[in-house]
Amino acid sequence: MSQLSTRHLLGIKDITADDIQLIFETADNFKEVLNRPIKKVPSLRDITIANIFFENSTRTRLSFELAEKRLSADVINFSSSNSSVKKGETLIDTVNNILSMKVDMVVMRHASPGAPHFLSKNIQANVVNAGDGTHEHPTQALLDAFSIREKLGDVAGKKVAIIGDILHSRVALSNIFCLQKLGAEVMVCGPITLLPKHIDSLGVKVEYDVQKALEWCDVANVLRIQLERQQIKYFPSLREYSLYFGINKKMLDRLDKKIVVMHPGPINRGVELNSDAADGEHSIILQQVENGVAIRMAVLYLLAGAK
Ligand code: CP
């Protein structure tokens, strides 16, 4: 297989295991390019990409922009905070104005679940979802699974515990779909108030005791407490959350095996993850960020080919 089964990347739910393997194999090649003295290839020389971000981002925005520049695409960046969205312009008007500048691809982050899906039905350009509300964050899941494959040799058969605020997390849902498509076993762990009702219907194990989750897994993917999405209190205080669900080096050292610790970022240090665990020997957090560029290069390159 040399082409994706889709012309947009809206979610992991919509793509196949073969698509994911193709993205990984392509990312392997781009990772090799990124380690060369000259890190640029001409693959997307005639392509113009708009990064339109209606929500804050550091890693995803910079990683997409770098991936696009490494592929020699022309890049324009839009952030809603300093745009005419503030004057009441609609999403579709904003995007159509950007597209009239002859844009081939749109990378979009939006606070509303389904916004990239809506966009893909209304424009000709390829659409990549860079995170839509609490729904999906497909390139994050791809780079997470790619990092597990790199560290442990394969994703199939591995046990991955996703720990933290599952309820408000787009990373959790995309990870569940991606890991299961690749043959991993998935557990979710957190306070009962931060686990969606009926999450077990997705075929995941559910655990409320973080030490037991760590004992079960090969990989702990620790998620951020998303205070900006919490309109009510889901736990008494951050101190209590940290006491019962925070992960530190002592907990990792207590295990009779060495597990891998991941986090998509940004980290609330001292809340879901202590610095001695985030920066310690178990952590591959910065490798995740590094792999994000190769994965996004692969996604953009393959979508451009699917045109
Ligand atoms: N992991 C992630 O999506 O980070 P940003 O919000 O900084 O893009």
mmCIF file of C-alpha atoms and ligand atoms in Angstrom:
data_model
loop_
_atom_site.group_PDB
_atom_site.id
_atom_site.type_symbol
_atom_site.label_atom_id
_atom_site.label_comp_id
_atom_site.label_asym_id
_atom_site.label_seq_id
_atom_site.Cartn_x
_atom_site.Cartn_y
_atom_site.Cartn_z
ATOM 1 C CA MET A 1 0.000 0.000 0.000
ATOM 2 C CA SER A 2 1.440 3.407 -0.938
ATOM 3 C CA GLN A 3 -1.592 5.651 -0.436
ATOM 4 C CA LEU A 4 -3.854 6.497 2.484
ATOM 5 C CA SER A 5 -7.486 5.399 2.295
ATOM 6 C CA THR A 6 -8.587 8.990 2.991
ATOM 7 C CA ARG A 7 -7.897 12.503 1.705
ATOM 8 C CA HIS A 8 -8.360 14.109 5.147
ATOM 9 C CA LEU A 9 -7.028 13.155 8.589
ATOM 10 C CA LEU A 10 -9.996 13.929 10.813
ATOM 11 C CA GLY A 11 -9.637 11.198 13.417
ATOM 12 C CA ILE A 12 -8.033 7.824 14.074
ATOM 13 C CA LYS A 13 -11.532 6.312 14.122
ATOM 14 C CA ASP A 14 -11.784 6.918 10.347
ATOM 15 C CA ILE A 15 -8.457 5.378 9.266
ATOM 16 C CA THR A 16 -7.286 1.768 8.986
ATOM 17 C CA ALA A 17 -4.428 -0.140 10.616
ATOM 18 C CA ASP A 18 -2.801 -0.218 7.143
ATOM 19 C CA ASP A 19 -3.029 3.601 6.986
ATOM 20 C CA ILE A 20 -1.287 3.815 10.369
ATOM 21 C CA GLN A 21 1.474 1.402 9.295
ATOM 22 C CA LEU A 22 1.988 3.406 6.087
ATOM 23 C CA ILE A 23 2.268 6.629 8.124
ATOM 24 C CA PHE A 24 4.830 4.942 10.429
ATOM 25 C CA GLU A 25 6.936 3.601 7.531
ATOM 26 C CA THR A 26 6.892 7.040 5.878
ATOM 27 C CA ALA A 27 7.772 8.690 9.219
ATOM 28 C CA ASP A 28 10.750 6.279 9.577
ATOM 29 C CA ASN A 29 12.129 7.709 6.316
ATOM 30 C CA PHE A 30 11.475 11.307 7.366
ATOM 31 C CA LYS A 31 13.092 10.704 10.764
ATOM 32 C CA GLU A 32 16.229 9.677 8.899
ATOM 33 C CA VAL A 33 16.003 12.929 6.870
ATOM 34 C CA LEU A 34 15.658 14.940 10.108
ATOM 35 C CA ASN A 35 18.942 13.474 11.366
ATOM 36 C CA ARG A 36 20.857 14.589 8.260
ATOM 37 C CA PRO A 37 22.918 17.818 8.209
ATOM 38 C CA ILE A 38 20.444 19.160 5.579
ATOM 39 C CA LYS A 39 17.021 18.402 7.050
ATOM 40 C CA LYS A 40 14.907 19.563 4.132
ATOM 41 C CA VAL A 41 13.350 17.725 1.163
ATOM 42 C CA PRO A 42 11.460 19.244 -1.801
ATOM 43 C CA SER A 43 8.430 16.896 -1.529
ATOM 44 C CA LEU A 44 5.743 19.586 -1.031
ATOM 45 C CA ARG A 45 7.404 22.393 -3.001
ATOM 46 C CA ASP A 46 4.219 23.323 -4.879
ATOM 47 C CA ILE A 47 1.866 22.976 -1.905
ATOM 48 C CA THR A 48 0.546 25.791 0.288
ATOM 49 C CA ILE A 49 -0.608 24.902 3.798
ATOM 50 C CA ALA A 50 -2.607 27.066 6.214
ATOM 51 C CA ASN A 51 -2.284 26.346 9.928
ATOM 52 C CA ILE A 52 -5.426 27.758 11.486
ATOM 53 C CA PHE A 53 -5.560 27.596 15.258
ATOM 54 C CA PHE A 54 -8.688 28.697 17.116
ATOM 55 C CA GLU A 55 -7.258 27.360 20.405
ATOM 56 C CA ASN A 56 -3.892 27.685 22.148
ATOM 57 C CA SER A 57 -1.061 25.354 21.179
ATOM 58 C CA THR A 58 2.710 25.170 21.511
ATOM 59 C CA ARG A 59 3.831 21.675 20.441
ATOM 60 C CA THR A 60 1.267 20.903 17.735
ATOM 61 C CA ARG A 61 1.457 24.293 16.005
ATOM 62 C CA LEU A 62 5.262 24.457 16.001
ATOM 63 C CA SER A 63 5.582 20.800 15.031
ATOM 64 C CA PHE A 64 3.234 21.159 12.027
ATOM 65 C CA GLU A 65 4.969 24.348 10.918
ATOM 66 C CA LEU A 66 8.405 22.738 11.140
ATOM 67 C CA ALA A 67 7.151 19.595 9.337
ATOM 68 C CA GLU A 68 5.737 21.764 6.525
ATOM 69 C CA LYS A 69 8.956 23.769 6.200
ATOM 70 C CA ARG A 70 11.089 20.589 6.193
ATOM 71 C CA LEU A 71 8.915 19.406 3.257
ATOM 72 C CA SER A 72 9.442 22.780 1.458
ATOM 73 C CA ALA A 73 5.733 23.721 1.532
ATOM 74 C CA ASP A 74 4.641 27.363 1.589
ATOM 75 C CA VAL A 75 3.129 28.042 5.006
ATOM 76 C CA ILE A 76 0.681 30.606 6.354
ATOM 77 C CA ASN A 77 -0.304 30.774 10.012
ATOM 78 C CA PHE A 78 -3.570 32.007 11.459
ATOM 79 C CA SER A 79 -4.424 32.351 15.116
ATOM 80 C CA SER A 80 -7.952 33.385 16.097
ATOM 81 C CA SER A 81 -6.791 35.489 19.047
ATOM 82 C CA ASN A 82 -5.482 38.276 16.783
ATOM 83 C CA SER A 83 -7.840 37.818 13.804
ATOM 84 C CA SER A 84 -11.197 39.052 12.489
ATOM 85 C CA VAL A 85 -12.872 36.131 14.328
ATOM 86 C CA LYS A 86 -12.822 38.615 17.208
ATOM 87 C CA LYS A 87 -15.086 40.861 15.070
ATOM 88 C CA GLY A 88 -17.656 38.069 14.612
ATOM 89 C CA GLU A 89 -16.500 36.365 11.384
ATOM 90 C CA THR A 90 -17.778 32.769 11.064
ATOM 91 C CA LEU A 91 -15.550 29.691 10.749
ATOM 92 C CA ILE A 92 -16.559 29.034 7.149
ATOM 93 C CA ASP A 93 -16.069 32.697 6.116
ATOM 94 C CA THR A 94 -12.644 32.744 7.776
ATOM 95 C CA VAL A 95 -11.592 29.543 6.061
ATOM 96 C CA ASN A 96 -13.009 30.520 2.644
ATOM 97 C CA ASN A 97 -11.078 33.781 2.797
ATOM 98 C CA ILE A 98 -7.887 31.853 3.550
ATOM 99 C CA LEU A 99 -8.634 29.319 0.790
ATOM 100 C CA SER A 100 -9.218 32.035 -1.813
ATOM 101 C CA MET A 101 -5.470 32.640 -1.448
ATOM 102 C CA LYS A 102 -5.070 29.230 -3.208
ATOM 103 C CA VAL A 103 -4.353 27.050 -0.181
ATOM 104 C CA ASP A 104 -4.071 23.270 -0.749
ATOM 105 C CA MET A 105 -4.240 21.999 2.840
ATOM 106 C CA VAL A 106 -5.652 23.222 6.113
ATOM 107 C CA VAL A 107 -4.365 22.125 9.523
ATOM 108 C CA MET A 108 -6.980 23.160 12.059
ATOM 109 C CA ARG A 109 -7.340 23.176 15.841
ATOM 110 C CA HIS A 110 -10.756 24.179 17.156
ATOM 111 C CA ALA A 111 -12.517 24.033 20.517
ATOM 112 C CA SER A 112 -15.671 22.527 18.974
ATOM 113 C CA PRO A 113 -15.756 18.739 18.432
ATOM 114 C CA GLY A 114 -16.499 18.058 14.745
ATOM 115 C CA ALA A 115 -15.279 21.445 13.447
ATOM 116 C CA PRO A 116 -12.671 19.857 11.077
ATOM 117 C CA HIS A 117 -15.291 17.336 9.876
ATOM 118 C CA PHE A 118 -17.643 20.231 9.044
ATOM 119 C CA LEU A 119 -14.814 22.008 7.251
ATOM 120 C CA SER A 120 -13.864 18.968 5.184
ATOM 121 C CA LYS A 121 -17.421 18.780 3.809
ATOM 122 C CA ASN A 122 -17.365 22.427 2.749
ATOM 123 C CA ILE A 123 -13.943 22.982 1.169
ATOM 124 C CA GLN A 124 -11.802 21.361 -1.537
ATOM 125 C CA ALA A 125 -8.518 21.435 0.424
ATOM 126 C CA ASN A 126 -7.265 18.470 2.470
ATOM 127 C CA VAL A 127 -8.069 18.951 6.164
ATOM 128 C CA VAL A 128 -5.929 17.755 9.078
ATOM 129 C CA ASN A 129 -7.434 17.792 12.558
ATOM 130 C CA ALA A 130 -4.909 19.266 15.010
ATOM 131 C CA GLY A 131 -7.314 18.728 17.933
ATOM 132 C CA ASP A 132 -11.087 19.322 18.041
ATOM 133 C CA GLY A 133 -12.355 20.032 21.537
ATOM 134 C CA THR A 134 -12.682 16.893 23.653
ATOM 135 C CA HIS A 135 -13.027 14.690 20.549
ATOM 136 C CA GLU A 136 -9.836 13.623 18.706
ATOM 137 C CA HIS A 137 -6.182 14.608 18.289
ATOM 138 C CA PRO A 138 -5.078 12.110 15.625
ATOM 139 C CA THR A 139 -1.473 13.214 15.048
ATOM 140 C CA GLN A 140 -0.831 13.111 18.810
ATOM 141 C CA ALA A 141 -2.025 9.485 18.947
ATOM 142 C CA LEU A 142 0.092 8.612 15.901
ATOM 143 C CA LEU A 143 3.232 10.114 17.396
ATOM 144 C CA ASP A 144 2.503 8.418 20.743
ATOM 145 C CA ALA A 145 2.119 4.982 19.143
ATOM 146 C CA PHE A 146 5.156 5.613 16.895
ATOM 147 C CA SER A 147 7.188 6.436 20.037
ATOM 148 C CA ILE A 148 6.039 3.197 21.734
ATOM 149 C CA ARG A 149 7.008 1.229 18.600
ATOM 150 C CA GLU A 150 10.416 2.932 18.575
ATOM 151 C CA LYS A 151 11.043 2.283 22.288
ATOM 152 C CA LEU A 152 9.574 -1.237 22.630
ATOM 153 C CA GLY A 153 9.940 -2.576 19.076
ATOM 154 C CA ASP A 154 6.193 -3.019 18.467
ATOM 155 C CA VAL A 155 2.807 -1.782 19.683
ATOM 156 C CA ALA A 156 0.976 -5.105 19.227
ATOM 157 C CA GLY A 157 0.662 -7.035 22.487
ATOM 158 C CA LYS A 158 1.783 -4.118 24.675
ATOM 159 C CA LYS A 159 -0.256 -2.969 27.671
ATOM 160 C CA VAL A 160 -0.843 0.787 27.725
ATOM 161 C CA ALA A 161 -2.461 2.579 30.672
ATOM 162 C CA ILE A 162 -3.864 6.034 29.917
ATOM 163 C CA ILE A 163 -3.940 7.802 33.282
ATOM 164 C CA GLY A 164 -5.614 11.073 34.261
ATOM 165 C CA ASP A 165 -8.400 13.291 32.965
ATOM 166 C CA ILE A 166 -9.927 10.966 30.362
ATOM 167 C CA LEU A 167 -13.286 12.788 30.349
ATOM 168 C CA HIS A 168 -11.961 16.021 28.842
ATOM 169 C CA SER A 169 -9.192 14.492 26.729
ATOM 170 C CA ARG A 170 -9.079 14.274 22.926
ATOM 171 C CA VAL A 171 -5.698 12.549 23.272
ATOM 172 C CA ALA A 172 -7.315 9.671 25.209
ATOM 173 C CA LEU A 173 -9.919 8.845 22.545
ATOM 174 C CA SER A 174 -7.448 9.020 19.639
ATOM 175 C CA ASN A 175 -4.954 6.911 21.610
ATOM 176 C CA ILE A 176 -7.579 4.269 22.404
ATOM 177 C CA PHE A 177 -8.529 3.945 18.706
ATOM 178 C CA CYS A 178 -4.906 3.954 17.515
ATOM 179 C CA LEU A 179 -3.520 1.502 20.086
ATOM 180 C CA GLN A 180 -6.397 -0.940 19.613
ATOM 181 C CA LYS A 181 -6.053 -0.833 15.804
ATOM 182 C CA LEU A 182 -2.376 -1.738 16.288
ATOM 183 C CA GLY A 183 -3.164 -4.634 18.642
ATOM 184 C CA ALA A 184 -2.305 -3.155 22.051
ATOM 185 C CA GLU A 185 -4.329 -3.689 25.237
ATOM 186 C CA VAL A 186 -5.586 -0.411 26.716
ATOM 187 C CA MET A 187 -6.525 0.540 30.274
ATOM 188 C CA VAL A 188 -7.879 3.890 31.459
ATOM 189 C CA CYS A 189 -7.249 5.035 35.032
ATOM 190 C CA GLY A 190 -8.366 8.102 36.971
ATOM 191 C CA PRO A 191 -10.883 9.342 39.480
ATOM 192 C CA ILE A 192 -14.372 8.048 38.701
ATOM 193 C CA THR A 193 -15.507 11.627 38.010
ATOM 194 C CA LEU A 194 -12.905 12.005 35.243
ATOM 195 C CA LEU A 195 -13.744 8.749 33.420
ATOM 196 C CA PRO A 196 -16.622 8.919 30.881
ATOM 197 C CA LYS A 197 -19.624 6.707 31.714
ATOM 198 C CA HIS A 198 -19.596 3.479 29.656
ATOM 199 C CA ILE A 199 -15.930 3.965 28.624
ATOM 200 C CA ASP A 200 -15.605 0.161 28.951
ATOM 201 C CA SER A 201 -17.862 -0.152 25.867
ATOM 202 C CA LEU A 202 -14.760 0.909 23.864
ATOM 203 C CA GLY A 203 -13.100 -2.338 24.933
ATOM 204 C CA VAL A 204 -10.728 -0.788 27.481
ATOM 205 C CA LYS A 205 -10.026 -1.961 31.025
ATOM 206 C CA VAL A 206 -10.990 0.505 33.769
ATOM 207 C CA GLU A 207 -8.900 0.974 36.937
ATOM 208 C CA TYR A 208 -9.258 3.503 39.748
ATOM 209 C CA ASP A 209 -6.008 2.674 41.591
ATOM 210 C CA VAL A 210 -3.012 4.260 39.890
ATOM 211 C CA GLN A 211 -0.430 1.942 41.497
ATOM 212 C CA LYS A 212 -2.349 -1.092 40.165
ATOM 213 C CA ALA A 213 -2.445 0.531 36.703
ATOM 214 C CA LEU A 214 1.338 1.012 36.826
ATOM 215 C CA GLU A 215 1.816 -2.624 37.899
ATOM 216 C CA TRP A 216 -0.329 -3.804 34.938
ATOM 217 C CA CYS A 217 1.141 -1.727 32.123
ATOM 218 C CA ASP A 218 4.233 -1.617 29.928
ATOM 219 C CA VAL A 219 3.544 2.049 29.118
ATOM 220 C CA ALA A 220 1.885 4.758 31.221
ATOM 221 C CA ASN A 221 0.567 7.627 29.095
ATOM 222 C CA VAL A 222 -0.150 10.308 31.682
ATOM 223 C CA LEU A 223 -2.661 12.998 30.722
ATOM 224 C CA ARG A 224 -3.016 16.568 31.880
ATOM 225 C CA ILE A 225 -5.748 17.684 34.222
ATOM 226 C CA GLN A 226 -7.619 19.987 31.825
ATOM 227 C CA LEU A 227 -8.735 22.694 34.207
ATOM 228 C CA GLU A 228 -9.744 24.980 31.314
ATOM 229 C CA ARG A 229 -12.478 22.482 30.302
ATOM 230 C CA GLN A 230 -13.780 21.855 33.824
ATOM 231 C CA GLN A 231 -16.760 24.076 34.601
ATOM 232 C CA ILE A 232 -17.459 22.216 37.856
ATOM 233 C CA LYS A 233 -15.184 20.604 40.450
ATOM 234 C CA TYR A 234 -14.364 16.969 39.601
ATOM 235 C CA PHE A 235 -12.053 16.454 42.623
ATOM 236 C CA PRO A 236 -11.603 18.385 45.881
ATOM 237 C CA SER A 237 -8.219 20.003 45.162
ATOM 238 C CA LEU A 238 -5.113 19.675 42.987
ATOM 239 C CA ARG A 239 -3.214 18.627 46.120
ATOM 240 C CA GLU A 240 -5.589 15.690 46.617
ATOM 241 C CA TYR A 241 -5.462 14.762 42.928
ATOM 242 C CA SER A 242 -1.675 14.714 43.121
ATOM 243 C CA LEU A 243 -1.781 12.627 46.317
ATOM 244 C CA TYR A 244 -4.039 9.907 44.863
ATOM 245 C CA PHE A 245 -3.342 9.997 41.108
ATOM 246 C CA GLY A 246 -0.027 11.833 40.670
ATOM 247 C CA ILE A 247 2.933 9.721 39.506
ATOM 248 C CA ASN A 248 6.424 10.082 40.969
ATOM 249 C CA LYS A 249 9.746 8.244 40.720
ATOM 250 C CA LYS A 250 9.204 6.365 43.983
ATOM 251 C CA MET A 251 6.076 4.717 42.515
ATOM 252 C CA LEU A 252 7.988 3.734 39.359
ATOM 253 C CA ASP A 253 10.951 2.373 41.358
ATOM 254 C CA ARG A 254 8.561 0.227 43.424
ATOM 255 C CA LEU A 255 7.571 -1.777 40.309
ATOM 256 C CA ASP A 256 9.281 -5.090 39.544
ATOM 257 C CA LYS A 257 9.810 -4.005 35.900
ATOM 258 C CA LYS A 258 10.790 -0.859 34.033
ATOM 259 C CA ILE A 259 7.841 0.812 32.352
ATOM 260 C CA VAL A 260 7.799 3.682 29.845
ATOM 261 C CA VAL A 261 6.321 7.035 30.918
ATOM 262 C CA MET A 262 4.732 9.322 28.331
ATOM 263 C CA HIS A 263 2.849 12.627 28.439
ATOM 264 C CA PRO A 264 1.488 14.592 25.447
ATOM 265 C CA GLY A 265 2.245 17.943 27.142
ATOM 266 C CA PRO A 266 1.808 20.512 28.448
ATOM 267 C CA ILE A 267 2.579 18.966 31.874
ATOM 268 C CA ASN A 268 1.135 20.244 35.132
ATOM 269 C CA ARG A 269 4.350 19.473 37.031
ATOM 270 C CA GLY A 270 3.691 18.269 40.556
ATOM 271 C CA VAL A 271 0.025 17.483 39.751
ATOM 272 C CA GLU A 272 -0.314 14.486 37.381
ATOM 273 C CA LEU A 273 3.446 13.949 37.092
ATOM 274 C CA ASN A 274 6.350 14.893 39.375
ATOM 275 C CA SER A 275 9.521 16.274 37.818
ATOM 276 C CA ASP A 276 11.514 13.244 39.050
ATOM 277 C CA ALA A 277 9.251 11.037 36.858
ATOM 278 C CA ALA A 278 8.796 13.486 33.939
ATOM 279 C CA ASP A 279 12.547 14.011 33.539
ATOM 280 C CA GLY A 280 13.771 10.603 34.742
ATOM 281 C CA GLU A 281 15.009 7.435 33.042
ATOM 282 C CA HIS A 282 11.485 6.086 32.408
ATOM 283 C CA SER A 283 10.356 9.142 30.454
ATOM 284 C CA ILE A 284 10.246 9.435 26.635
ATOM 285 C CA ILE A 285 8.359 12.733 26.675
ATOM 286 C CA LEU A 286 10.898 14.676 24.608
ATOM 287 C CA GLN A 287 11.259 11.779 22.141
ATOM 288 C CA GLN A 288 7.482 12.076 21.621
ATOM 289 C CA VAL A 289 7.937 15.739 20.675
ATOM 290 C CA GLU A 290 10.830 14.891 18.339
ATOM 291 C CA ASN A 291 8.798 12.131 16.673
ATOM 292 C CA GLY A 292 5.882 14.535 16.201
ATOM 293 C CA VAL A 293 7.728 16.321 13.390
ATOM 294 C CA ALA A 294 8.426 13.095 11.432
ATOM 295 C CA ILE A 295 4.846 11.861 11.932
ATOM 296 C CA ARG A 296 3.371 15.173 10.750
ATOM 297 C CA MET A 297 5.703 15.228 7.741
ATOM 298 C CA ALA A 298 4.449 11.728 6.876
ATOM 299 C CA VAL A 299 0.773 12.702 7.246
ATOM 300 C CA LEU A 300 1.123 15.849 5.109
ATOM 301 C CA TYR A 301 3.209 14.059 2.457
ATOM 302 C CA LEU A 302 0.751 11.167 2.160
ATOM 303 C CA LEU A 303 -2.332 13.417 2.095
ATOM 304 C CA ALA A 304 -0.745 15.513 -0.651
ATOM 305 C CA GLY A 305 -0.227 12.286 -2.614
ATOM 306 C CA ALA A 306 -3.865 11.338 -2.099
ATOM 307 C CA LYS A 307 -5.037 14.489 -3.871
HETATM 308 N N1 CP B 1 0.139 17.906 22.949
HETATM 309 C C1 CP B 1 -0.428 19.029 22.503
HETATM 310 O O1 CP B 1 -1.407 19.024 21.754
HETATM 311 O O2 CP B 1 0.192 20.177 22.941
HETATM 312 P P1 CP B 1 -0.205 21.645 22.498
HETATM 313 O O3 CP B 1 -1.563 21.948 23.078
HETATM 314 O O4 CP B 1 0.881 22.547 23.057
HETATM 315 O O5 CP B 1 -0.247 21.696 21.004
#
